[in-house]
Short mmCIF file of C-alpha atoms and ligand atoms in Angstrom, two decimals:
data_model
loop_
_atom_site.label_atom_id
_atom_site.label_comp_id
_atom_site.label_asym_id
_atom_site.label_seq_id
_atom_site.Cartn_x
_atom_site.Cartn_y
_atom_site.Cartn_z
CA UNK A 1 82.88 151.80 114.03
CA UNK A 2 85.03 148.69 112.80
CA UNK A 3 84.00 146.33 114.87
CA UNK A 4 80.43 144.97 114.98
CA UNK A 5 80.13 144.81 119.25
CA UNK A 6 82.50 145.62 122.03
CA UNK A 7 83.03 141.87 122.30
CA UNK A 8 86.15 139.56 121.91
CA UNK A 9 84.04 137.54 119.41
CA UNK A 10 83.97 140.56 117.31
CA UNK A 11 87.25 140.88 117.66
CA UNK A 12 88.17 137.19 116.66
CA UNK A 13 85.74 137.86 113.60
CA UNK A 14 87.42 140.80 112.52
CA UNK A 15 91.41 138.95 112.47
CA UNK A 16 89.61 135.94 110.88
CA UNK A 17 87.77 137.90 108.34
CA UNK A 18 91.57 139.34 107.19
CA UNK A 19 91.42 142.73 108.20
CA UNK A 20 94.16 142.69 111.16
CA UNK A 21 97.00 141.67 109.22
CA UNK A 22 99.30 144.26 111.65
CA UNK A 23 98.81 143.31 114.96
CA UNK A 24 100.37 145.36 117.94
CA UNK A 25 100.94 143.93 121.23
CA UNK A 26 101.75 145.83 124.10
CA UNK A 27 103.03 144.20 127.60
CA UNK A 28 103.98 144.47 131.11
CA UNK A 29 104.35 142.72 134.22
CA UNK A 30 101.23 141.06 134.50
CA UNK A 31 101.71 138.64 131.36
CA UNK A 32 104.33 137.25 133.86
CA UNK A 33 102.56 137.26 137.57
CA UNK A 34 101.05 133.56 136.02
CA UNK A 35 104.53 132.86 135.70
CA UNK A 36 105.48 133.08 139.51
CA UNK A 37 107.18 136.39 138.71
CA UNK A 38 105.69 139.01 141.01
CA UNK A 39 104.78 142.34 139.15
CA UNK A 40 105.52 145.76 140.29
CA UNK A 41 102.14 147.88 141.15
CA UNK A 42 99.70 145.13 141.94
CA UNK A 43 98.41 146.63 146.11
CA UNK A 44 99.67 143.55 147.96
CA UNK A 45 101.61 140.96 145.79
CA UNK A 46 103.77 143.85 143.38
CA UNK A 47 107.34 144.36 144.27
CA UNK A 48 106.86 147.91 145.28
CA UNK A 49 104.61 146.83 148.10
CA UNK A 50 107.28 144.40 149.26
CA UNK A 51 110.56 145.91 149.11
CA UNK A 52 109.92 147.53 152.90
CA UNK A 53 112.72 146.05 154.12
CA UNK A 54 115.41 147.10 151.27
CA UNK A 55 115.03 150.34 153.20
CA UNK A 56 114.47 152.63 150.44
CA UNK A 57 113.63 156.50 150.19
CA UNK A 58 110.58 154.95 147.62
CA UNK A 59 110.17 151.73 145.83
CA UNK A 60 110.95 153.18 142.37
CA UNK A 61 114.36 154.03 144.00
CA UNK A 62 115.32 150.08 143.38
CA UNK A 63 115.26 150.84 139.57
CA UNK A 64 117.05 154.81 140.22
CA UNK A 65 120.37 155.21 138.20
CA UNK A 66 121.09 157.97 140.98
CA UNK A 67 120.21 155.65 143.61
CA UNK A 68 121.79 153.14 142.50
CA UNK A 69 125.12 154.96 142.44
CA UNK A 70 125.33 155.27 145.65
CA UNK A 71 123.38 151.90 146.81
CA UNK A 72 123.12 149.13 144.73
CA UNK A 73 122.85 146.40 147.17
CA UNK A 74 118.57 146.60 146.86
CA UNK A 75 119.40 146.44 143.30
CA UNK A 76 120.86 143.10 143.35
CA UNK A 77 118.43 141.62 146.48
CA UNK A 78 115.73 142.19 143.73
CA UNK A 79 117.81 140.78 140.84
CA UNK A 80 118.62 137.63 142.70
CA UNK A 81 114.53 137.00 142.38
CA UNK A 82 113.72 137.93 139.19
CA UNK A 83 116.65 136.67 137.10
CA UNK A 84 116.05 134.55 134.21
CA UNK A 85 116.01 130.67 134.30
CA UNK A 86 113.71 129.86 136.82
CA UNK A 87 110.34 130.92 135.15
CA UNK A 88 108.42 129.37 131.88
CA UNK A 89 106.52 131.52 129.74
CA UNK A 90 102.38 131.81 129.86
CA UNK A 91 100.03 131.02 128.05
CA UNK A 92 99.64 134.91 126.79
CA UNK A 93 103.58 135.04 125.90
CA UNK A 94 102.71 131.51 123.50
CA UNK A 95 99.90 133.27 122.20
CA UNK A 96 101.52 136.08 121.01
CA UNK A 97 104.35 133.94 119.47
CA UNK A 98 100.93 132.25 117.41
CA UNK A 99 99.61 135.57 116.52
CA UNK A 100 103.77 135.71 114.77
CA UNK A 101 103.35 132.47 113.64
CA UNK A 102 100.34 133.39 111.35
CA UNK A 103 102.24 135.93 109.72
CA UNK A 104 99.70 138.74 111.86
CA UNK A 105 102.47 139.94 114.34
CA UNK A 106 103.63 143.74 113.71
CA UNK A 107 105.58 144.53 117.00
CA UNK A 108 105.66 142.96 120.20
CA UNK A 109 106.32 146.10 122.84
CA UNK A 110 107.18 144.91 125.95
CA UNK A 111 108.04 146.69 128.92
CA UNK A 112 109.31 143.27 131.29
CA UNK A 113 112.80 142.27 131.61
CA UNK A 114 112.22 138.64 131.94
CA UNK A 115 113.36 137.48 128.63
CA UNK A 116 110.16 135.40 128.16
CA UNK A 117 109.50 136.60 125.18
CA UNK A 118 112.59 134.74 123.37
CA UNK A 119 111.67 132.13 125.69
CA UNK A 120 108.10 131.47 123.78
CA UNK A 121 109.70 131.54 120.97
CA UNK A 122 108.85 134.97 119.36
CA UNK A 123 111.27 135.68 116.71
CA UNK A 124 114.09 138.44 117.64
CA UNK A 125 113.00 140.82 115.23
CA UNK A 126 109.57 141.00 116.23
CA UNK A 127 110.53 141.98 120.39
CA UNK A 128 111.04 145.25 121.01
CA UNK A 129 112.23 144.84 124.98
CA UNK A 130 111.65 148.70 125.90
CA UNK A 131 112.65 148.44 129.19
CA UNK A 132 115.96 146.48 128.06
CA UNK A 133 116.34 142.72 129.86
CA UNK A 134 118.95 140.64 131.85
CA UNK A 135 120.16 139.24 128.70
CA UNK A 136 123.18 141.42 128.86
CA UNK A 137 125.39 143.54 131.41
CA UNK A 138 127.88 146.75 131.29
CA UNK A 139 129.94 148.46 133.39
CA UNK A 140 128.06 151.77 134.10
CA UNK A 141 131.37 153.90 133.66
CA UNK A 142 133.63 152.52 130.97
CA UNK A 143 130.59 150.70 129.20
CA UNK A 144 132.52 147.75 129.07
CA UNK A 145 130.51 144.45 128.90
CA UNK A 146 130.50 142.17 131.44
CA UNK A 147 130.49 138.41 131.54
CA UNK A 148 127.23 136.49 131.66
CA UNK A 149 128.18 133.13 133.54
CA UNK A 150 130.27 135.98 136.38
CA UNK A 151 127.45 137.89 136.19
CA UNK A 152 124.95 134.63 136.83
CA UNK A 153 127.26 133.83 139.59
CA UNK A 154 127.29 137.63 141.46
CA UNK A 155 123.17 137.34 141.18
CA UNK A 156 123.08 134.17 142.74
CA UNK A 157 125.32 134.62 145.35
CA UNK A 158 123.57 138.26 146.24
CA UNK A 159 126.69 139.88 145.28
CA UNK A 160 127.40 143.11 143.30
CA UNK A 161 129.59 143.06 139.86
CA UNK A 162 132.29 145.65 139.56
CA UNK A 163 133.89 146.05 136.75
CA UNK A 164 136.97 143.96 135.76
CA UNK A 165 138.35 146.24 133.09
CA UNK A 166 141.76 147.42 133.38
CA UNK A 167 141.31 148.64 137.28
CA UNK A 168 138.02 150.66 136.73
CA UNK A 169 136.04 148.93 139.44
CA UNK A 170 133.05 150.75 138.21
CA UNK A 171 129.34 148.95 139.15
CA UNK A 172 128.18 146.43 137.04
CA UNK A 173 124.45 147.16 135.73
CA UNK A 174 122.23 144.86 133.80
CA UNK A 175 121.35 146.64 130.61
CA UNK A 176 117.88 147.34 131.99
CA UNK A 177 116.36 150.97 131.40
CA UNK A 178 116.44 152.90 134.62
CA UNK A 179 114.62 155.69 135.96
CA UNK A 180 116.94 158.81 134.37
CA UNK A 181 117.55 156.64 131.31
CA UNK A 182 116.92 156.56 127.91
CA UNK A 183 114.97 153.67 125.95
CA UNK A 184 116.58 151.82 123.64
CA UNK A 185 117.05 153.39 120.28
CA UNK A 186 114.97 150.14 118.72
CA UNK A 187 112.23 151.58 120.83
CA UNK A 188 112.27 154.81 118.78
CA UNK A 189 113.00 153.46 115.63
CA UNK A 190 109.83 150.98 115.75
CA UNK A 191 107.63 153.37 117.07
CA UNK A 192 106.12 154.09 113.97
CA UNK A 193 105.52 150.04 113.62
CA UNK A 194 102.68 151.22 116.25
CA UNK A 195 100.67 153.78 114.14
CA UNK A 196 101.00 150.83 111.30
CA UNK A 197 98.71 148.78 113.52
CA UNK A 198 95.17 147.63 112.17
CA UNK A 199 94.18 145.91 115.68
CA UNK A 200 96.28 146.63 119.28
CA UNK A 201 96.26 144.35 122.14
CA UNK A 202 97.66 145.74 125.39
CA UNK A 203 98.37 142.87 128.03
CA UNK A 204 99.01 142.94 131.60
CA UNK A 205 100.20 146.96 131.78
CA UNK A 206 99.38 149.65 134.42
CA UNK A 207 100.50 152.18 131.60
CA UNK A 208 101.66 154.29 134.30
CA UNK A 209 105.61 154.65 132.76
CA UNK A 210 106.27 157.07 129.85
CA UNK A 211 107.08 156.82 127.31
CA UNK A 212 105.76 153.18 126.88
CA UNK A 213 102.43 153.84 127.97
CA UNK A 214 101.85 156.65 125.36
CA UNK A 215 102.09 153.79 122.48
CA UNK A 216 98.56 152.76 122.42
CA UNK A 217 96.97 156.18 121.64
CA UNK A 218 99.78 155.93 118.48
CA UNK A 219 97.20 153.88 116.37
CA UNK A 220 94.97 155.81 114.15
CA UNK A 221 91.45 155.75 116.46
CA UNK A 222 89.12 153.38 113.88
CA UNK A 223 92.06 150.75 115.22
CA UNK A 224 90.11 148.37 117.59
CA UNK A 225 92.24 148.17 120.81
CA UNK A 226 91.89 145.58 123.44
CA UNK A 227 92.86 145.08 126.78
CA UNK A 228 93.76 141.98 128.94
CA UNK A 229 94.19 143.34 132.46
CA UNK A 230 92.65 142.67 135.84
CA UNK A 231 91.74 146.77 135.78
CA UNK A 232 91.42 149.11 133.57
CA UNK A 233 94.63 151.50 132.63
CA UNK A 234 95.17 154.76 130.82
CA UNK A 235 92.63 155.47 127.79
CA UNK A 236 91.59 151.86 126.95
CA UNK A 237 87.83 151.88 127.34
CA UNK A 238 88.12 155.19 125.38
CA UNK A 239 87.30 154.62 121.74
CA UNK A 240 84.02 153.07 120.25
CA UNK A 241 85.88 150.13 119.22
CA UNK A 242 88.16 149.72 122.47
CA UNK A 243 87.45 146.20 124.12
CA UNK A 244 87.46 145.83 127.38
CA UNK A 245 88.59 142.24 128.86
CA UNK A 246 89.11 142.61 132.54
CA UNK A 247 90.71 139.81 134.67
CA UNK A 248 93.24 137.22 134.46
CA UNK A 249 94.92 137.75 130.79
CA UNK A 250 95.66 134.26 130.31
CA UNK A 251 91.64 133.31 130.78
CA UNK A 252 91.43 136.85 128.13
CA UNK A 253 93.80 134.92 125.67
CA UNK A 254 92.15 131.59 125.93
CA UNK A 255 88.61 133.29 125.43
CA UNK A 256 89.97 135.08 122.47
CA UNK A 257 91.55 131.98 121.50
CA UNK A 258 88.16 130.14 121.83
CA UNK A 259 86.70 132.29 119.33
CA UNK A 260 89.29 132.33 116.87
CA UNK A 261 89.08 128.55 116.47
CA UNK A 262 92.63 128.21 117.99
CA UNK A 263 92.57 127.36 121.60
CA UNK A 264 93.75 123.31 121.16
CA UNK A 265 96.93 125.07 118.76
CA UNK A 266 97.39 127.32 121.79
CA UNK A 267 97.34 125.03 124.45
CA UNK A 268 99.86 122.07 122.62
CA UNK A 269 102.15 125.16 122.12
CA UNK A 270 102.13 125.94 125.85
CA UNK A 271 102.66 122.82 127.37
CA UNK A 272 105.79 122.42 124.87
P1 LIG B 1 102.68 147.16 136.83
O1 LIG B 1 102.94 146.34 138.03
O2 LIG B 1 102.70 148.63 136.97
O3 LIG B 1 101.25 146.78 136.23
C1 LIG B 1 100.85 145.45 136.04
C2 LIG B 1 99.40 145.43 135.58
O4 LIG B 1 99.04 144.09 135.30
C3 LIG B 1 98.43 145.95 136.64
O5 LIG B 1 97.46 146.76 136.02
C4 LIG B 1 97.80 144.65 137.20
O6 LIG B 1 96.47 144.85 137.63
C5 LIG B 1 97.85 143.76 135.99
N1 LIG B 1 97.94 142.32 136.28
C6 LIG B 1 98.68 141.67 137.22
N2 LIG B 1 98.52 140.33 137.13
C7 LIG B 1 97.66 140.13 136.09
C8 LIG B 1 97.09 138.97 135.48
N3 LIG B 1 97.38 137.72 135.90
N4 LIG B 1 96.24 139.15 134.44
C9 LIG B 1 95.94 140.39 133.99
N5 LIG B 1 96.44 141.51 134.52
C10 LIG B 1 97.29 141.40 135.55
O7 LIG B 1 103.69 146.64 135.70
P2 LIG B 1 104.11 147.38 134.34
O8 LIG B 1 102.96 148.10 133.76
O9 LIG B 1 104.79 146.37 133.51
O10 LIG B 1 110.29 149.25 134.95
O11 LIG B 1 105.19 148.42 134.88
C11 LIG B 1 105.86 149.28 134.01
C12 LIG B 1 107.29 149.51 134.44
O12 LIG B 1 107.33 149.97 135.78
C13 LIG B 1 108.13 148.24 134.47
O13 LIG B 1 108.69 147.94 133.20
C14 LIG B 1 109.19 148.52 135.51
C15 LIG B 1 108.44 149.38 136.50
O14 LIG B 1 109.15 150.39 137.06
C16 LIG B 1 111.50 148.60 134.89
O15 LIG B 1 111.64 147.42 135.09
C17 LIG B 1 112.66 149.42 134.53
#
């Protein structure tokens, strides 16, 4: 065992005693939901409880490439809601832009396409967005990129982009990893960054998508691993030194926080 209990104060004890100088952390939707941003699983609030009336064959179809094709009106009705601008980032996002500030950030693996990330201010190099982001658009023939403030404008207005290259008319996509896509080749590239890890956190993550969710079990299994989720998701819970802190992340964080001695650092950062 590496840790001394099952218990975020062990945890605190063990980055503060210089052993977790790689730290891992792993994201999804729910780092967000404090954000206003609806995730996508949660029974009543998650988008694919609420997408009834798009009128889809199933709610994953909204993020189909083959679907898509031939519809991508729900496409853009969801777009329209959760496009960047509108949304600040939480108090886990700032706390992982600390944990980089310290010089103890590894990787940041996120699977949200939010773009709050940049917006806390974790540096570039240390976001891997493995479900891409809104940050950028192509045409989904040609490739050709398409222009953000259009692009801003076709969201807004509930319209959908074609492309304005030399008469191809081809849809417009954000550069967002569909179902019957592959990751981004950062993704693969980094992947090793995960075995490096000497302490994982996993935030706000059903772990239901592969490959994402297959990260965690990446880290050798001495590698304390802890979880900030309102349940708890794929093999966390597992290990002898996996810690288990169900409920709201942001209370997780601040707890965490607490115990590390840097909860008034946290809090300054989040209010801005
Ligand atoms: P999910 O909606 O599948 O899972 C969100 C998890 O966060 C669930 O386990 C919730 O219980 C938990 N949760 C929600 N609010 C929380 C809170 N305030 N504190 C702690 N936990 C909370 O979202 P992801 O795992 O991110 O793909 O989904 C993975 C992928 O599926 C997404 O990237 C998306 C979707 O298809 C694309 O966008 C392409």
């Amino acid at each position: 065992k590496t840790l001394s209990s099952r218990s975020l104060a062990s945890v605190a004890e063990y980055i503060l005693s210089g052993r977790a100088k790689r730290i891992v952390v792993m994201t999804g939707a729910g780092i967000s939901t404090a954000a206003g941003i609806p995730d996508f699983r949660s029974p009543d609030t998650g988008l694919y409880a609420n997408l009834a009336s798009l009128d889809l064959p199933e709610p994953e179809a909204v993020f189909d490439l083959g679907f898509f094709k031939v519809n991508p009106r729900p496409f853009y009705v969801l777009a329209k809601e959760l496009y960047p601008g509108n949304y600040h980032p939480t108090v886990s996002h700032v706390f992982v832009r600390l944990l980089a500030e310290k010089g103890l950030l590894h990787q940041l693996f996120t699977q949200n396409i939010d773009c709050l990330e940049r917006e806390a201010g974790i540096p570039a190099e240390k976001i891997i967005e493995a479900h891409g982001s809104f940050a950028s658009q192509r045409c989904i023939e040609c490739k050709t990129e398409f222009d953000a403030g259009k692009m801003r404008e076709f969201v807004s207005q509930g319209e959908v982009p074609r492309c304005e290259d030399g008469g191809c008319k081809g849809l417009v996509k954000p550069d967002i990893v569909f179902f019957g896509e592959q990751l981004p080749k950062a993704f693969f590239d980094r992947r090793d960054m995960a075995e490096e890890a000497d302490l994982v956190l996993v935030m706000g993550t059903s772990l239901q998508v592969h490959p994402f969710a297959g990260l965690v079990d990446l880290a050798a299994e001495r590698v304390p691993r802890v979880l900030f989720n309102l349940e708890r998701v794929g093999s966390m819970g597992c290990q002898a030194d996996d810690v288990l802190a169900l409920g709201d992340c942001d209370e997780g964080v601040r707890r965490l926080a607490d115990e590390l001695g840097w909860r008034e650092e946290l809090e300054e950062k989040w209010r801005g």
